[in-house]
Amino acid sequence: MDSVLPNSLRNAPDARGRFGEFGGRYVAETLMPLILELEAAYEAAKADPAFQTELEYYLKHYVGRPSPLWRAERLSKELGGAKIYFKREELNHTGAHKINNCLGQILLAKRMGKTRIIAETGAGQHGVATATVCALFGLPCTIYMGAVDVERQKPNVFRMKLLGAEVVPVSSGSATLKDAMNDALRDWVANVRDTFYIIGTSAGPHPYPAMVRDFQCVIGNEAREQLMEAEGRLPDIAIACVGGGSNAIGLFHPFLDEETVKLIGVEAAGKGLETHEHAASLNKGRPGVLHGNRTYLLQDEDGQIIEAHSISAGLDYPGIGPEHSWLHDIKRVEYVGVTDAEALAAFRLCTRTEGIIPALESSHAIAHVAKIAGHMDKDQIILLNLSGRGDKDIFAVAQHLGVEL
Amino acid sequence: MSRIAGVFAGLKAEGRAALIPFVEAFDPDRATSLTLLKGMAENGADIIEVGMPFTDPMADGPTIQAAGRRGLLAGATLKGTLALVAEFRADNAHTPIVLMGYLNPICSYGVAAFCQDAAKAGVDGLIIVDLPTEEADLVLPDAGKNGLDVIRLIAPTTTDERLPKVLEGSSGFVYYVSITGITGTRTASAEDLARDIPRIRAATTLPIAVGFGVRTPEQAATVAKFADGAIVASALIETLRRENAEAVLRDVKALSAGVKGARAA
Ligand SMILES: Cc1ncc(COP(=O)(O)O)c(C=O)c1O
């Protein structure tokens, strides 16, 4: 990896876990000592070559890394502009980028002597990835999942159970991802001594946002090298969908200091940014504190959290990782919205032109590419993170297309 | 001397601990909350803790979560909760009110404005669950300026080395979360308390109140033997749900008797 300059955008967070005014550690005192213990353990692991070597071993032989960089020629041609490359995280074992982070965290859990794993999940991708690494290392695992998501992601629920996880449907609040995270935090508070909480995105209290980002940076680091090899230069645009923001920050971070690379994060605009049914915390929210960090949130005038909406369960979260809030405020990354309908159209476009069924989450990024690629020159390059595959979504898509399976 | 310090000084002279019952604001409506506040003060509450409803109360168990949801449905806002306290304060000048809640609604209101308005309404102290000592500089200056006590949580996981840091800038009393867990679940035993309370005493001269899992008069009495206050929340919310406000006041009276008899026995 290349070195980080002193005035680099890659030095955040500071010692208090802050990215500008965002991030921090807003948790109850019961958890605070654990968060500090985790931070110390992670810093030690990060500096330990043996830990890195072990992680690389699993990433290579178990996950199947490096994931390919694919030149999407038919899609590029159809859109009639920039050259589009897919970073194919959907080819990872378990079908999404989530496992990069799960492996990092479970190796850390083992190092810390923890004997039980918990996690929250929205689409079920992080839940499946967590259940998978728990099966691999023989650790018991409990996955919290909103009752609404249990209903709309049945195949993943079954997968988690097959892998030996206990899946706990959460019916409090809006019964989606944020509530699953609340209950996972409650479990952690009650089982502090033996339990490790594998958070699935670059959110939560410090050190999670930085740690998850570090584990996901393998995406951007590989893509950068692969693109240099294929094209001899950096992309003009790097783009990814943002739920909590882990796949996006993993792609963006290695490019943050490259002024020529435009970075675009795509939020779920649900039924439209002008409606109240979306998950666009950066475009439509304001800063607040939830799940241990200060960040942009969807909230009402009284500071109560508003339910998010997206066709894709993985983007259906009223917050966003704190590093994205900072990158938004300093205008290093542009955050745009893509609606349910646009994502569905992109899902079909990608499937039809490339023979790749993308996750509905990733389809949001593809939809924005479909909007901009045609206005770019043929020698310009877009690097898109194809964060996951869409097998899990075929039931939801069929329903929206009015097809009965 | 603050109202809270005054109460603990008086109780020390009496040789007993404080009973601190909890009311979730607007559960199930404003009128009931006001009835409970007034009635609790008349039935043995030494201090009253008022919950400020939040959509995502991550340290609370199912009982307080549900109470908060009912409060929000009944139209609870921070402003409304402060107005409720102000109305109670209009004819009770002696019972301290401590607000318990989460940071986001306070940030949304504006920390400075909130501390000012809370003091004006007659609030005496704040317990902000998701504001650990590491982040407390967000609230301490404004709370101090307005004479509000910032009451800190201490947990079984708080190490001896960490205690002085956690207690830095805290006043009023110390809230000992006697179990590792969420509200209304497990209960700490006499042995647990005999081990834990002296550890905290060694680090502070502030009174120590114990909460999370104190339900019955017997448990309140056990807590009162070791600590300076017993906080009861989920059990009272359940009584309100199952029966009515009158029944809650009956329970408060019984809890108060438990606390009063603790050291005599
Ligand atoms: C395929 C896929 N992409 C993206 C996301 C969104 O998460 P993040 O923003 O953390 O990458 C998810 C979450 O479940 C996902 O499954």
Short mmCIF file of N, CA and C in Angstrom, two decimals, chain A residues 107-238:
data_model
loop_
_atom_site.label_atom_id
_atom_site.label_comp_id
_atom_site.label_asym_id
_atom_site.label_seq_id
_atom_site.Cartn_x
_atom_site.Cartn_y
_atom_site.Cartn_z
N LEU A 107 -11.35 -12.67 13.04
CA LEU A 107 -9.96 -12.95 13.42
C LEU A 107 -9.58 -12.11 14.64
N LEU A 108 -10.09 -10.90 14.69
CA LEU A 108 -9.83 -10.05 15.85
C LEU A 108 -10.53 -10.62 17.09
N ALA A 109 -11.76 -11.08 16.91
CA ALA A 109 -12.52 -11.67 18.03
C ALA A 109 -11.76 -12.85 18.62
N LYS A 110 -11.24 -13.68 17.73
CA LYS A 110 -10.48 -14.86 18.19
C LYS A 110 -9.24 -14.42 18.97
N ARG A 111 -8.57 -13.42 18.42
CA ARG A 111 -7.38 -12.87 19.06
C ARG A 111 -7.68 -12.33 20.45
N MET A 112 -8.90 -11.80 20.61
CA MET A 112 -9.31 -11.24 21.91
C MET A 112 -9.89 -12.29 22.85
N GLY A 113 -9.97 -13.52 22.36
CA GLY A 113 -10.48 -14.60 23.21
C GLY A 113 -11.99 -14.60 23.39
N LYS A 114 -12.71 -13.94 22.49
CA LYS A 114 -14.17 -13.92 22.58
C LYS A 114 -14.73 -15.24 22.06
N THR A 115 -15.84 -15.68 22.65
CA THR A 115 -16.34 -17.02 22.32
C THR A 115 -17.74 -17.01 21.72
N ARG A 116 -18.31 -15.82 21.53
CA ARG A 116 -19.66 -15.74 20.97
C ARG A 116 -19.73 -14.50 20.10
N ILE A 117 -20.43 -14.65 18.95
CA ILE A 117 -20.51 -13.56 17.98
C ILE A 117 -21.95 -13.11 17.83
N ILE A 118 -22.16 -11.80 17.76
CA ILE A 118 -23.48 -11.27 17.40
C ILE A 118 -23.32 -10.30 16.23
N ALA A 119 -24.41 -10.10 15.50
CA ALA A 119 -24.39 -9.13 14.40
C ALA A 119 -25.80 -8.68 14.11
N GLU A 120 -25.90 -7.53 13.43
CA GLU A 120 -27.19 -7.07 12.91
C GLU A 120 -27.16 -7.29 11.41
N THR A 121 -28.33 -7.38 10.79
CA THR A 121 -28.30 -7.46 9.33
C THR A 121 -29.56 -6.82 8.75
N GLY A 122 -29.42 -6.27 7.56
CA GLY A 122 -30.56 -5.67 6.88
C GLY A 122 -31.01 -6.61 5.77
N ALA A 123 -30.27 -6.60 4.67
CA ALA A 123 -30.59 -7.47 3.54
C ALA A 123 -30.33 -8.92 3.89
N GLY A 124 -29.53 -9.14 4.91
CA GLY A 124 -29.16 -10.51 5.24
C GLY A 124 -27.78 -10.86 4.72
N GLN A 125 -27.20 -9.97 3.89
CA GLN A 125 -25.86 -10.27 3.34
C GLN A 125 -24.81 -10.28 4.44
N HIS A 126 -24.88 -9.29 5.33
CA HIS A 126 -23.92 -9.26 6.43
C HIS A 126 -24.21 -10.41 7.40
N GLY A 127 -25.47 -10.72 7.58
CA GLY A 127 -25.83 -11.85 8.45
C GLY A 127 -25.29 -13.15 7.90
N VAL A 128 -25.44 -13.35 6.60
CA VAL A 128 -24.94 -14.58 5.97
C VAL A 128 -23.41 -14.62 6.06
N ALA A 129 -22.78 -13.51 5.80
CA ALA A 129 -21.31 -13.47 5.86
C ALA A 129 -20.83 -13.76 7.28
N THR A 130 -21.53 -13.21 8.27
CA THR A 130 -21.14 -13.44 9.66
C THR A 130 -21.37 -14.91 10.04
N ALA A 131 -22.55 -15.43 9.68
CA ALA A 131 -22.85 -16.83 9.99
C ALA A 131 -21.83 -17.75 9.32
N THR A 132 -21.39 -17.35 8.14
CA THR A 132 -20.41 -18.15 7.40
C THR A 132 -19.06 -18.21 8.13
N VAL A 133 -18.55 -17.06 8.53
CA VAL A 133 -17.25 -17.08 9.20
C VAL A 133 -17.37 -17.74 10.58
N CYS A 134 -18.56 -17.66 11.19
CA CYS A 134 -18.76 -18.33 12.48
C CYS A 134 -18.73 -19.85 12.29
N ALA A 135 -19.34 -20.31 11.18
CA ALA A 135 -19.27 -21.75 10.88
C ALA A 135 -17.82 -22.15 10.65
N LEU A 136 -17.11 -21.30 9.91
CA LEU A 136 -15.72 -21.59 9.59
C LEU A 136 -14.85 -21.71 10.84
N PHE A 137 -15.11 -20.86 11.82
CA PHE A 137 -14.27 -20.88 13.02
C PHE A 137 -14.94 -21.56 14.21
N GLY A 138 -16.13 -22.12 13.97
CA GLY A 138 -16.79 -22.87 15.03
C GLY A 138 -17.23 -22.04 16.22
N LEU A 139 -17.70 -20.82 15.96
CA LEU A 139 -18.19 -19.98 17.05
C LEU A 139 -19.71 -19.83 16.96
N PRO A 140 -20.41 -19.89 18.11
CA PRO A 140 -21.86 -19.70 18.08
C PRO A 140 -22.18 -18.26 17.71
N CYS A 141 -23.29 -18.08 17.01
CA CYS A 141 -23.60 -16.74 16.53
C CYS A 141 -25.09 -16.44 16.53
N THR A 142 -25.41 -15.21 16.92
CA THR A 142 -26.79 -14.74 16.97
C THR A 142 -26.91 -13.52 16.07
N ILE A 143 -27.88 -13.58 15.14
CA ILE A 143 -28.04 -12.49 14.18
C ILE A 143 -29.37 -11.78 14.45
N TYR A 144 -29.32 -10.48 14.65
CA TYR A 144 -30.53 -9.68 14.83
C TYR A 144 -30.95 -9.12 13.48
N MET A 145 -32.24 -9.28 13.18
CA MET A 145 -32.74 -8.86 11.87
C MET A 145 -34.16 -8.33 12.06
N GLY A 146 -34.44 -7.17 11.50
CA GLY A 146 -35.77 -6.59 11.59
C GLY A 146 -36.82 -7.57 11.07
N ALA A 147 -37.96 -7.63 11.74
CA ALA A 147 -39.00 -8.58 11.34
C ALA A 147 -39.46 -8.33 9.90
N VAL A 148 -39.48 -7.06 9.51
CA VAL A 148 -39.87 -6.72 8.14
C VAL A 148 -38.87 -7.31 7.15
N ASP A 149 -37.58 -7.23 7.50
CA ASP A 149 -36.53 -7.75 6.62
C ASP A 149 -36.53 -9.28 6.60
N VAL A 150 -36.85 -9.90 7.73
CA VAL A 150 -36.95 -11.37 7.78
C VAL A 150 -37.96 -11.82 6.73
N GLU A 151 -39.03 -11.03 6.62
CA GLU A 151 -40.10 -11.35 5.68
C GLU A 151 -39.63 -11.17 4.23
N ARG A 152 -38.90 -10.07 3.94
CA ARG A 152 -38.58 -9.79 2.53
C ARG A 152 -37.25 -10.40 2.08
N GLN A 153 -36.53 -11.05 3.01
CA GLN A 153 -35.25 -11.67 2.63
C GLN A 153 -35.21 -13.12 3.08
N LYS A 154 -36.29 -13.85 2.81
CA LYS A 154 -36.40 -15.22 3.33
C LYS A 154 -35.24 -16.13 2.95
N PRO A 155 -34.77 -16.07 1.70
CA PRO A 155 -33.67 -16.99 1.34
C PRO A 155 -32.44 -16.79 2.24
N ASN A 156 -32.13 -15.54 2.55
CA ASN A 156 -30.96 -15.31 3.39
C ASN A 156 -31.20 -15.76 4.83
N VAL A 157 -32.43 -15.64 5.30
CA VAL A 157 -32.74 -16.12 6.65
C VAL A 157 -32.49 -17.63 6.71
N PHE A 158 -32.94 -18.33 5.69
CA PHE A 158 -32.74 -19.78 5.65
C PHE A 158 -31.25 -20.12 5.57
N ARG A 159 -30.52 -19.36 4.76
CA ARG A 159 -29.07 -19.58 4.67
C ARG A 159 -28.40 -19.45 6.03
N MET A 160 -28.74 -18.38 6.73
CA MET A 160 -28.12 -18.16 8.05
C MET A 160 -28.41 -19.33 8.98
N LYS A 161 -29.65 -19.80 8.94
CA LYS A 161 -30.01 -20.92 9.82
C LYS A 161 -29.25 -22.18 9.43
N LEU A 162 -29.14 -22.42 8.12
CA LEU A 162 -28.37 -23.58 7.66
C LEU A 162 -26.94 -23.51 8.16
N LEU A 163 -26.41 -22.30 8.20
CA LEU A 163 -25.02 -22.11 8.63
C LEU A 163 -24.87 -22.22 10.15
N GLY A 164 -25.99 -22.41 10.82
CA GLY A 164 -25.93 -22.65 12.26
C GLY A 164 -26.18 -21.44 13.12
N ALA A 165 -26.59 -20.32 12.50
CA ALA A 165 -26.83 -19.11 13.29
C ALA A 165 -28.24 -19.13 13.87
N GLU A 166 -28.39 -18.45 14.99
CA GLU A 166 -29.71 -18.19 15.52
C GLU A 166 -30.13 -16.84 14.95
N VAL A 167 -31.29 -16.78 14.30
CA VAL A 167 -31.77 -15.52 13.74
C VAL A 167 -32.90 -15.00 14.63
N VAL A 168 -32.70 -13.81 15.18
CA VAL A 168 -33.70 -13.23 16.08
C VAL A 168 -34.43 -12.11 15.35
N PRO A 169 -35.74 -12.31 15.03
CA PRO A 169 -36.49 -11.23 14.38
C PRO A 169 -36.75 -10.12 15.40
N VAL A 170 -36.53 -8.88 14.97
CA VAL A 170 -36.70 -7.73 15.87
C VAL A 170 -37.95 -6.97 15.45
N SER A 171 -38.92 -6.89 16.37
CA SER A 171 -40.16 -6.22 15.97
C SER A 171 -40.33 -4.86 16.64
N SER A 172 -39.32 -4.41 17.40
CA SER A 172 -39.44 -3.08 18.01
C SER A 172 -39.24 -2.00 16.95
N GLY A 173 -39.72 -0.80 17.24
CA GLY A 173 -39.54 0.34 16.35
C GLY A 173 -40.11 0.08 14.97
N SER A 174 -39.28 0.29 13.93
CA SER A 174 -39.78 0.10 12.57
C SER A 174 -39.46 -1.30 12.06
N ALA A 175 -38.87 -2.14 12.92
CA ALA A 175 -38.60 -3.54 12.59
C ALA A 175 -37.70 -3.69 11.36
N THR A 176 -36.75 -2.76 11.19
CA THR A 176 -35.77 -2.89 10.11
C THR A 176 -34.35 -2.77 10.70
N LEU A 177 -33.41 -2.43 9.82
CA LEU A 177 -31.99 -2.48 10.19
C LEU A 177 -31.62 -1.69 11.45
N LYS A 178 -32.16 -0.47 11.59
CA LYS A 178 -31.77 0.34 12.76
C LYS A 178 -32.20 -0.33 14.05
N ASP A 179 -33.35 -1.00 14.00
CA ASP A 179 -33.87 -1.66 15.20
C ASP A 179 -33.08 -2.93 15.50
N ALA A 180 -32.64 -3.60 14.42
CA ALA A 180 -31.78 -4.77 14.60
C ALA A 180 -30.49 -4.34 15.28
N MET A 181 -29.98 -3.18 14.90
CA MET A 181 -28.74 -2.68 15.50
C MET A 181 -28.98 -2.33 16.97
N ASN A 182 -30.12 -1.73 17.28
CA ASN A 182 -30.46 -1.45 18.69
C ASN A 182 -30.42 -2.73 19.51
N ASP A 183 -31.05 -3.78 18.98
CA ASP A 183 -31.13 -5.02 19.76
C ASP A 183 -29.78 -5.73 19.85
N ALA A 184 -28.96 -5.60 18.82
CA ALA A 184 -27.62 -6.18 18.90
C ALA A 184 -26.83 -5.45 19.99
N LEU A 185 -26.97 -4.13 20.04
CA LEU A 185 -26.27 -3.36 21.09
C LEU A 185 -26.78 -3.77 22.47
N ARG A 186 -28.10 -4.02 22.58
CA ARG A 186 -28.66 -4.45 23.87
C ARG A 186 -28.11 -5.81 24.28
N ASP A 187 -27.98 -6.70 23.31
CA ASP A 187 -27.40 -8.01 23.58
C ASP A 187 -25.95 -7.84 24.07
N TRP A 188 -25.23 -6.99 23.40
CA TRP A 188 -23.82 -6.78 23.75
C TRP A 188 -23.68 -6.26 25.18
N VAL A 189 -24.54 -5.29 25.53
CA VAL A 189 -24.52 -4.73 26.89
C VAL A 189 -24.76 -5.83 27.92
N ALA A 190 -25.59 -6.80 27.56
CA ALA A 190 -25.95 -7.86 28.51
C ALA A 190 -24.91 -8.99 28.54
N ASN A 191 -24.08 -9.06 27.53
CA ASN A 191 -23.12 -10.18 27.43
C ASN A 191 -21.72 -9.68 27.13
N VAL A 192 -21.34 -8.66 27.90
CA VAL A 192 -20.11 -7.94 27.57
C VAL A 192 -18.85 -8.79 27.62
N ARG A 193 -18.83 -9.78 28.50
CA ARG A 193 -17.53 -10.42 28.73
C ARG A 193 -17.11 -11.40 27.65
N ASP A 194 -18.08 -12.15 27.09
CA ASP A 194 -17.67 -13.19 26.14
C ASP A 194 -18.00 -12.85 24.68
N THR A 195 -18.76 -11.77 24.47
CA THR A 195 -19.35 -11.56 23.14
C THR A 195 -18.61 -10.50 22.32
N PHE A 196 -18.46 -10.78 21.04
CA PHE A 196 -17.90 -9.82 20.09
C PHE A 196 -19.00 -9.43 19.12
N TYR A 197 -19.18 -8.12 18.94
CA TYR A 197 -20.22 -7.62 18.04
C TYR A 197 -19.56 -7.26 16.70
N ILE A 198 -19.90 -8.02 15.67
CA ILE A 198 -19.39 -7.73 14.32
C ILE A 198 -20.36 -6.78 13.63
N ILE A 199 -20.07 -5.50 13.66
CA ILE A 199 -20.92 -4.53 12.97
C ILE A 199 -20.66 -4.64 11.47
N GLY A 200 -21.74 -4.55 10.69
CA GLY A 200 -21.64 -4.86 9.27
C GLY A 200 -21.37 -3.70 8.35
N THR A 201 -21.29 -2.50 8.89
CA THR A 201 -21.02 -1.38 8.01
C THR A 201 -20.13 -0.38 8.73
N SER A 202 -19.71 0.65 8.01
CA SER A 202 -18.72 1.57 8.57
C SER A 202 -19.40 2.61 9.46
N ALA A 203 -20.24 2.13 10.37
CA ALA A 203 -20.93 3.01 11.32
C ALA A 203 -20.72 2.48 12.72
N GLY A 204 -21.49 2.99 13.69
CA GLY A 204 -21.31 2.58 15.08
C GLY A 204 -20.27 3.46 15.76
N PRO A 205 -19.99 3.16 17.04
CA PRO A 205 -19.00 3.94 17.78
C PRO A 205 -17.59 3.65 17.30
N HIS A 206 -16.68 4.61 17.44
CA HIS A 206 -15.26 4.38 17.21
C HIS A 206 -14.83 3.19 18.06
N PRO A 207 -14.06 2.22 17.58
CA PRO A 207 -13.29 2.24 16.33
C PRO A 207 -13.98 1.60 15.12
N TYR A 208 -15.28 1.23 15.25
CA TYR A 208 -15.89 0.50 14.14
C TYR A 208 -15.80 1.19 12.78
N PRO A 209 -16.16 2.47 12.65
CA PRO A 209 -16.14 3.05 11.30
C PRO A 209 -14.76 2.96 10.64
N ALA A 210 -13.72 3.19 11.42
CA ALA A 210 -12.36 3.12 10.85
C ALA A 210 -11.95 1.67 10.61
N MET A 211 -12.31 0.79 11.53
CA MET A 211 -11.92 -0.61 11.41
C MET A 211 -12.60 -1.27 10.21
N VAL A 212 -13.90 -1.06 10.08
CA VAL A 212 -14.63 -1.65 8.96
C VAL A 212 -14.08 -1.10 7.64
N ARG A 213 -13.82 0.19 7.62
CA ARG A 213 -13.23 0.81 6.43
C ARG A 213 -11.90 0.14 6.08
N ASP A 214 -11.06 -0.02 7.08
CA ASP A 214 -9.75 -0.62 6.82
C ASP A 214 -9.91 -2.02 6.21
N PHE A 215 -10.84 -2.79 6.75
CA PHE A 215 -11.04 -4.15 6.21
C PHE A 215 -11.64 -4.12 4.80
N GLN A 216 -12.38 -3.06 4.47
CA GLN A 216 -12.97 -2.97 3.14
C GLN A 216 -12.06 -2.29 2.12
N CYS A 217 -10.98 -1.68 2.59
CA CYS A 217 -10.09 -0.96 1.67
C CYS A 217 -9.43 -1.90 0.65
N VAL A 218 -9.49 -3.19 0.93
CA VAL A 218 -8.97 -4.16 -0.03
C VAL A 218 -9.65 -3.97 -1.39
N ILE A 219 -10.90 -3.49 -1.37
CA ILE A 219 -11.64 -3.27 -2.63
C ILE A 219 -10.93 -2.19 -3.46
N GLY A 220 -10.73 -1.04 -2.86
CA GLY A 220 -10.13 0.08 -3.59
C GLY A 220 -8.67 -0.16 -3.93
N ASN A 221 -7.96 -0.79 -2.99
CA ASN A 221 -6.54 -1.06 -3.25
C ASN A 221 -6.36 -1.99 -4.44
N GLU A 222 -7.15 -3.06 -4.47
CA GLU A 222 -7.06 -3.99 -5.61
C GLU A 222 -7.49 -3.31 -6.91
N ALA A 223 -8.61 -2.61 -6.84
CA ALA A 223 -9.16 -2.00 -8.06
C ALA A 223 -8.17 -1.01 -8.66
N ARG A 224 -7.53 -0.27 -7.79
CA ARG A 224 -6.55 0.72 -8.23
C ARG A 224 -5.42 0.03 -9.00
N GLU A 225 -4.91 -1.03 -8.42
CA GLU A 225 -3.82 -1.77 -9.05
C GLU A 225 -4.27 -2.41 -10.36
N GLN A 226 -5.47 -2.99 -10.34
CA GLN A 226 -5.99 -3.67 -11.54
C GLN A 226 -6.24 -2.68 -12.67
N LEU A 227 -6.72 -1.51 -12.31
CA LEU A 227 -7.01 -0.52 -13.34
C LEU A 227 -5.71 0.05 -13.92
N MET A 228 -4.71 0.22 -13.06
CA MET A 228 -3.40 0.68 -13.54
C MET A 228 -2.87 -0.32 -14.55
N GLU A 229 -3.08 -1.59 -14.25
CA GLU A 229 -2.59 -2.63 -15.13
C GLU A 229 -3.35 -2.62 -16.45
N ALA A 230 -4.67 -2.45 -16.38
CA ALA A 230 -5.51 -2.52 -17.58
C ALA A 230 -5.41 -1.26 -18.42
N GLU A 231 -5.34 -0.11 -17.76
CA GLU A 231 -5.47 1.16 -18.49
C GLU A 231 -4.27 2.08 -18.30
N GLY A 232 -3.43 1.74 -17.32
CA GLY A 232 -2.28 2.59 -17.05
C GLY A 232 -2.65 3.91 -16.40
N ARG A 233 -3.86 4.01 -15.91
CA ARG A 233 -4.23 5.26 -15.22
C ARG A 233 -5.38 5.05 -14.24
N LEU A 234 -5.61 6.11 -13.47
CA LEU A 234 -6.68 6.07 -12.47
C LEU A 234 -8.02 6.34 -13.16
N PRO A 235 -9.11 6.00 -12.50
CA PRO A 235 -10.43 6.27 -13.10
C PRO A 235 -10.75 7.77 -13.02
N ASP A 236 -11.69 8.21 -13.86
CA ASP A 236 -12.19 9.58 -13.74
C ASP A 236 -13.24 9.65 -12.64
N ILE A 237 -13.99 8.57 -12.54
CA ILE A 237 -15.03 8.51 -11.52
C ILE A 237 -14.98 7.15 -10.84
N ALA A 238 -15.08 7.14 -9.50
CA ALA A 238 -15.30 5.90 -8.77
C ALA A 238 -16.65 6.05 -8.08
#
